[in-house]
Coordinates of C-alpha atoms in Angstrom, one line a residue:
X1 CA 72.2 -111.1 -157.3
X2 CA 70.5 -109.3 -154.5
X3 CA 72.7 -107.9 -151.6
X4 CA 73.4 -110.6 -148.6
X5 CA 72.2 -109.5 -145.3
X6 CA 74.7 -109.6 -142.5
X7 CA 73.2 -109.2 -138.8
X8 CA 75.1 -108.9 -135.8
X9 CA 72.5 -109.7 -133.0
X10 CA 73.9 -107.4 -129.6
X11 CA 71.9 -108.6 -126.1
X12 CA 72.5 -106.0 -123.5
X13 CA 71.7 -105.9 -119.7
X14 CA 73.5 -103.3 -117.4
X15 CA 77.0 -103.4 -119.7
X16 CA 77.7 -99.5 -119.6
X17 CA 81.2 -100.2 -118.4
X18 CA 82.4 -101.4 -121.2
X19 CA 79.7 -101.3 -124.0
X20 CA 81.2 -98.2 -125.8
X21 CA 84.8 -100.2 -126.1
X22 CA 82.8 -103.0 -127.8
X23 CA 80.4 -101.0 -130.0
X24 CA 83.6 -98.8 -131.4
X25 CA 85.4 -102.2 -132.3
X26 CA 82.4 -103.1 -134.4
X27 CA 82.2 -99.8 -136.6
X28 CA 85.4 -100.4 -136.9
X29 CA 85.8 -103.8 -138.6
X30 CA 87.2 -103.9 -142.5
X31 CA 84.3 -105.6 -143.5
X32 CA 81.4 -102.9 -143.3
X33 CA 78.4 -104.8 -144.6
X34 CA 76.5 -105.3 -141.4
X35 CA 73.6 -103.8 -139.4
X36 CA 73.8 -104.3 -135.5
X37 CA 70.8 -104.7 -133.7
X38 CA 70.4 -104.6 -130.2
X39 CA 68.0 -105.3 -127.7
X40 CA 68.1 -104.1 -123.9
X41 CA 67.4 -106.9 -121.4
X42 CA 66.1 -104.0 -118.9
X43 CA 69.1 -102.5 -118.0
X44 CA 68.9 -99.8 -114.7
X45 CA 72.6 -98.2 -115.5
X46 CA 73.4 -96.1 -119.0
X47 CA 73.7 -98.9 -121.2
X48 CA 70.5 -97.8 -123.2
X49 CA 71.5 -94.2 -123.4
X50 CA 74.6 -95.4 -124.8
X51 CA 73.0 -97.5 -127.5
X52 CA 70.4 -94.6 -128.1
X53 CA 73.6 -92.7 -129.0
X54 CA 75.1 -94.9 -131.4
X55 CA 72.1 -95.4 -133.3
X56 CA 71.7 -91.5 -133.5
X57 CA 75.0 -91.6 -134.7
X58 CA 75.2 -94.7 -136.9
X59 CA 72.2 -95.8 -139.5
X60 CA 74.0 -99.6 -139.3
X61 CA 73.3 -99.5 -135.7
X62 CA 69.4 -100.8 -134.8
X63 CA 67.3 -101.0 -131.8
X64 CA 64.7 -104.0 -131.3
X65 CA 62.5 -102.4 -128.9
X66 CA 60.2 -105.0 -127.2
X67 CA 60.3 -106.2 -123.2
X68 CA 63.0 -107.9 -121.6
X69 CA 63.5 -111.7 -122.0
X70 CA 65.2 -112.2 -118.5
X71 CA 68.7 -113.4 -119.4
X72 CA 71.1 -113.5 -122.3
X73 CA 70.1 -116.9 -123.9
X74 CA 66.6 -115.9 -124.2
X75 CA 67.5 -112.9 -125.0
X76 CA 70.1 -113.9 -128.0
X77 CA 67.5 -116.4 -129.6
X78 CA 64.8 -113.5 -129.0
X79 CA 66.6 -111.5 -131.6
X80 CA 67.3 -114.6 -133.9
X81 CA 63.8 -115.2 -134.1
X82 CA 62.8 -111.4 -134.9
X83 CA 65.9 -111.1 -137.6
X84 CA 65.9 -112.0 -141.3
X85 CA 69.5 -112.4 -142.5
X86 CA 71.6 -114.3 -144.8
X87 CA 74.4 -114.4 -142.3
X88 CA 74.4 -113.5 -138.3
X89 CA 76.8 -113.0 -135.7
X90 CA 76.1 -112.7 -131.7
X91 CA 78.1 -110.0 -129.9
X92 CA 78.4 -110.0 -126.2
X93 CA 78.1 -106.1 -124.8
X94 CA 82.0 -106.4 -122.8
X95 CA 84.3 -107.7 -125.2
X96 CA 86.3 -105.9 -127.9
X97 CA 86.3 -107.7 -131.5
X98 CA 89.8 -107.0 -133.7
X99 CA 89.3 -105.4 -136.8
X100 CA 89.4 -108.5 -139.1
X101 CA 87.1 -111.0 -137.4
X102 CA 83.9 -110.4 -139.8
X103 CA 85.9 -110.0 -142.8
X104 CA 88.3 -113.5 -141.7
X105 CA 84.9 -115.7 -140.6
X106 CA 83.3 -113.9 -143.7
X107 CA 86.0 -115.4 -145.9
X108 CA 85.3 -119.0 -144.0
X109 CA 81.8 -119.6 -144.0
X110 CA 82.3 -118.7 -148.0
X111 CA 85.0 -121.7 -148.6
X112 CA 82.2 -123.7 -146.2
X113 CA 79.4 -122.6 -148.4
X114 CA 81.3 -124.0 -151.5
X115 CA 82.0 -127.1 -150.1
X116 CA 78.8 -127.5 -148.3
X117 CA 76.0 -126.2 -150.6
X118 CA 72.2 -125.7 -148.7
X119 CA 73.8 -127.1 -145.6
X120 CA 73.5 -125.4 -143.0
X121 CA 77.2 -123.7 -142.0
X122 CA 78.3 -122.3 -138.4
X123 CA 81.7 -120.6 -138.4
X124 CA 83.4 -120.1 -134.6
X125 CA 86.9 -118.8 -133.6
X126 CA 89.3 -118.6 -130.7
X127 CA 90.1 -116.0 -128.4
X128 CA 92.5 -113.9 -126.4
X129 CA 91.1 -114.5 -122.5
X130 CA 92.1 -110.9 -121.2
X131 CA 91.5 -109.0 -117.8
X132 CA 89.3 -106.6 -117.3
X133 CA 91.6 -103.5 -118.7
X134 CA 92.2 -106.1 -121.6
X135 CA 95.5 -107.5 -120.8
X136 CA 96.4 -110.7 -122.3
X137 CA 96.3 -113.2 -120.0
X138 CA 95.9 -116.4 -122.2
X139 CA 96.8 -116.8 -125.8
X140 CA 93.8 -119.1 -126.5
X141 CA 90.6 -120.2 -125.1
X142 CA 90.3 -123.4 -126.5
X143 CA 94.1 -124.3 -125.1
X144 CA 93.2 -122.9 -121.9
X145 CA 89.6 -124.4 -121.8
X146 CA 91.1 -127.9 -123.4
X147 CA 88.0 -127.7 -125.9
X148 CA 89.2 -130.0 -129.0
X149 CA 86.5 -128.9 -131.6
X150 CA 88.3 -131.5 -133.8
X151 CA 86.6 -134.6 -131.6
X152 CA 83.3 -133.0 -131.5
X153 CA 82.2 -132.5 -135.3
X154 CA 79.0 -134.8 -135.0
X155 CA 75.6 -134.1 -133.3
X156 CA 76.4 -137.4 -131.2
X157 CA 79.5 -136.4 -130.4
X158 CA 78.7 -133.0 -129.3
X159 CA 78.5 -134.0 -125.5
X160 CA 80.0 -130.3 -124.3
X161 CA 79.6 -126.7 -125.3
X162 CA 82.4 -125.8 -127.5
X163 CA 81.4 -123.1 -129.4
X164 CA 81.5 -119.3 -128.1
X165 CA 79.0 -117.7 -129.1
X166 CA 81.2 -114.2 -129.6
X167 CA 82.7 -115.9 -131.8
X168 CA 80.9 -117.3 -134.7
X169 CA 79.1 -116.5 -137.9
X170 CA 76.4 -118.9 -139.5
X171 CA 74.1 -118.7 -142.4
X172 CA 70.1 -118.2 -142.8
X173 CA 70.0 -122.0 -143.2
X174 CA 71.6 -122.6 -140.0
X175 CA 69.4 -120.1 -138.6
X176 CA 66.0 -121.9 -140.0
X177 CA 67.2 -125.2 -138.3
X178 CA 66.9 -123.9 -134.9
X179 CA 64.1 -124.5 -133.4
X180 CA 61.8 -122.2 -131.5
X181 CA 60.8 -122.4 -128.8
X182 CA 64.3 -122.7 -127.4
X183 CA 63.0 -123.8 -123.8
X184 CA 66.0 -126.5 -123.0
X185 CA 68.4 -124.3 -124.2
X186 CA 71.6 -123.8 -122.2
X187 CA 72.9 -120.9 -123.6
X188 CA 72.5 -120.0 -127.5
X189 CA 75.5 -120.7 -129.2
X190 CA 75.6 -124.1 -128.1
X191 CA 71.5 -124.5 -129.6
X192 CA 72.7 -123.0 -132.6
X193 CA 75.2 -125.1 -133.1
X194 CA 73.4 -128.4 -132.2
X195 CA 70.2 -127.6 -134.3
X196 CA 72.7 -127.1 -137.2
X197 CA 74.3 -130.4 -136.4
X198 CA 71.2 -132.3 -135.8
X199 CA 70.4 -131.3 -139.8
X200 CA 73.8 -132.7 -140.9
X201 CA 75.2 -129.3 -140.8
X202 CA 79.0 -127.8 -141.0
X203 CA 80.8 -126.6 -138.3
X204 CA 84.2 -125.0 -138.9
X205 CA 86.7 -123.1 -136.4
X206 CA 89.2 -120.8 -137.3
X207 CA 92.3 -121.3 -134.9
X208 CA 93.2 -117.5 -135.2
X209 CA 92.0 -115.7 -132.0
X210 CA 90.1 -112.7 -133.3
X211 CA 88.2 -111.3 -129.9
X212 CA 90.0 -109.8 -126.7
X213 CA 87.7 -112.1 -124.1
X214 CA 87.1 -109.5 -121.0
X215 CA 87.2 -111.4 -117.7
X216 CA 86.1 -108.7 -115.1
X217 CA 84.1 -111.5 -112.7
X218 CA 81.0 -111.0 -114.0
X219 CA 80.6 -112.7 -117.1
X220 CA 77.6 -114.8 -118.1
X221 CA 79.8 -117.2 -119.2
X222 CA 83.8 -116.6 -118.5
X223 CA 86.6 -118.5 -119.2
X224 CA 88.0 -121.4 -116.9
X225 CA 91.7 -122.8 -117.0
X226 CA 90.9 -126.6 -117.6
X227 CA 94.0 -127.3 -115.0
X228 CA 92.6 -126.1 -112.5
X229 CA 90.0 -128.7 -112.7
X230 CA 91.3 -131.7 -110.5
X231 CA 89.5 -134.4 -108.4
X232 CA 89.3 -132.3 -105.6
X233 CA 87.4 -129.3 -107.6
X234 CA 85.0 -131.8 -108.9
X235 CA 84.1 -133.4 -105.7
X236 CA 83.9 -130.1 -104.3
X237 CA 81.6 -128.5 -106.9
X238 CA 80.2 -132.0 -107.3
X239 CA 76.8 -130.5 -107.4
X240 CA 76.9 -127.9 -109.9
X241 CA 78.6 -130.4 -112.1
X242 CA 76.0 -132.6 -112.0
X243 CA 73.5 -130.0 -112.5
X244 CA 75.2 -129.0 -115.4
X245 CA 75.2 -132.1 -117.0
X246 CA 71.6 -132.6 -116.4
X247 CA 71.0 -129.5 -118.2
X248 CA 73.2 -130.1 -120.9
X249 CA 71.6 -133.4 -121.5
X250 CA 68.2 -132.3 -121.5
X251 CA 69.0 -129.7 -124.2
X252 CA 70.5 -132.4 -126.5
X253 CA 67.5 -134.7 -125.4
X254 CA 64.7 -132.2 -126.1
X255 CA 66.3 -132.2 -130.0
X256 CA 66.3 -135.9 -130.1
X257 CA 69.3 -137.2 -128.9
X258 CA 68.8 -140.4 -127.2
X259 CA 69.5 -142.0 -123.8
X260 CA 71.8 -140.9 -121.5
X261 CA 73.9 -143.7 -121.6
X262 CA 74.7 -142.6 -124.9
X263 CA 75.5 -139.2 -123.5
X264 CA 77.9 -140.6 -121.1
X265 CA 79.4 -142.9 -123.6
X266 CA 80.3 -140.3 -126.1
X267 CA 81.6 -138.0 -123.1
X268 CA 84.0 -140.8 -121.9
X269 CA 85.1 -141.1 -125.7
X270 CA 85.7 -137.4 -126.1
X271 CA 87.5 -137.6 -122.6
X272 CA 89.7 -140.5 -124.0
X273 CA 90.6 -138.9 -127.2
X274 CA 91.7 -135.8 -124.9
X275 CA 93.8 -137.9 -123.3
X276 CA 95.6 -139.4 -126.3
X277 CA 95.9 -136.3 -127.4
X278 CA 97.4 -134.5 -124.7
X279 CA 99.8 -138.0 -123.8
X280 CA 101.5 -137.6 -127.6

């Protein structure tokens, strides 16, 4: 049996701060049968020295070397496209990864694999939301974002984005269900995650949190406490709201998803089994 292919897909833009902290964690993970590639989004600080040195350094360490994509969606998906794997991971450039969390999501999307044969298989995790010296500040993402991953397991029912993409693992066949090009795409884990859904795919989540989350105020995507989140906030941010929906509609609607009565009647469900939940 021929070797399997693990790639960890890196998108970079301006992340010199931090990107050393993040690199280190990955050459240090138990499980070494990886290759990192990275592509640069056009950054102006050191961030491509930085990768230049690593890669000097480290033959596991590659750089895709074509012009910038203009964001880290396109950018992530860029790299997807360019990559032949078995298995892939996406790395943000700021976060720090703990030593186990290839090895641990390894070990799950293998238990998948033998449940699930020729389906496609997307493995994600929690985190540890930290601040920007990587102090603890929440013990779990998912708690503090109120994302319930158990209520969203279907491609109908996947109404909000609840996979990070930091996080997760999946397999080549995952990988061929995605489809290209990715123009309604919100961000990439979540059109990962509904292309694999879409083909009747797997999604599993590991509770364990197994990546320090940096919050330093300038994250693509950071982490919001779902408390905070009260009448008021929504009529006051009323508009990005909506605009949010509307893009995460279209994205489900561009891969075939129906009305958007549908959308909002699978939202109100997910919102209702929250509740129950949450009033036990």
């Amino acid at each position: 049996m021929r070797p399997r292919h693990t790639a960890i897909l890196m998108a970079t833009y301006n992340g010199g701060r931090h990107l050393r902290e993040q690199m280190d964690s990955i050459l240090s993970q138990t499980d070494k049968d990886w290759t990192l590639y990275v592509h640069d989004d056009g950054s102006s600080d050191d961030t491509r020295q930085i990768i230049d040195e690593y890669v000097a350094a480290c033959d596991q360490v590659k750089v895709l070397d074509y012009a910038p994509c203009g964001g880290a969606c396109a950018n992530f998906l860029s790299m997807l496209q360019r990559v032949e794997a078995d298995y892939y991971l996406f790395s943000d450039q700021d976060d720090v990864w703990l030593a186990d969390k290839i090895r641990l999501t390894r070990q799950e999307m293998a238990c998948q694999e033998e449940r699930h044969p020729g389906k496609p298989v997307v493995v994600h995790t929690d985190l540890y939301v930290t601040d920007g010296q990587l102090n603890i500040l929440h013990e779990s993402f998912m708690t503090l974002a109120g994302i319930h991953p158990e209520f969203l397991t279907t491609f109908d029912e996947c109404v909000i984005p609840f996979v990070t993409g930091c996080t997760m693992m999946f397999n080549a066949e995952a990988r061929r269900q995605t489809v290209f090009p990715a123009d309604a795409a919100v961000m990439h884990d979540s059109w990962v995650t509904l292309c694999s859904l879409r083909a009747d795919g797997v999604v599993s989540v590991l509770r364990q949190p197994l990546v320090l989350y940096r919050q330093h105020g300038h994250n693509s995507v950071g982490a919001r406490d779902v408390s905070t989140i009260t009448w008021g906030y929504r009529l006051h941010h009323l508009k990005e709201i909506l605009s949010l929906n509307r893009r995460i509609y279209g994205m489900l609607r561009a891969l075939g998803y129906g009305s958007v009565l549908k959308y909002i009647r699978y939202k109100r469900r997910y919102r209702r089994m929250v509740h129950g939940r949450a009033s036990r």
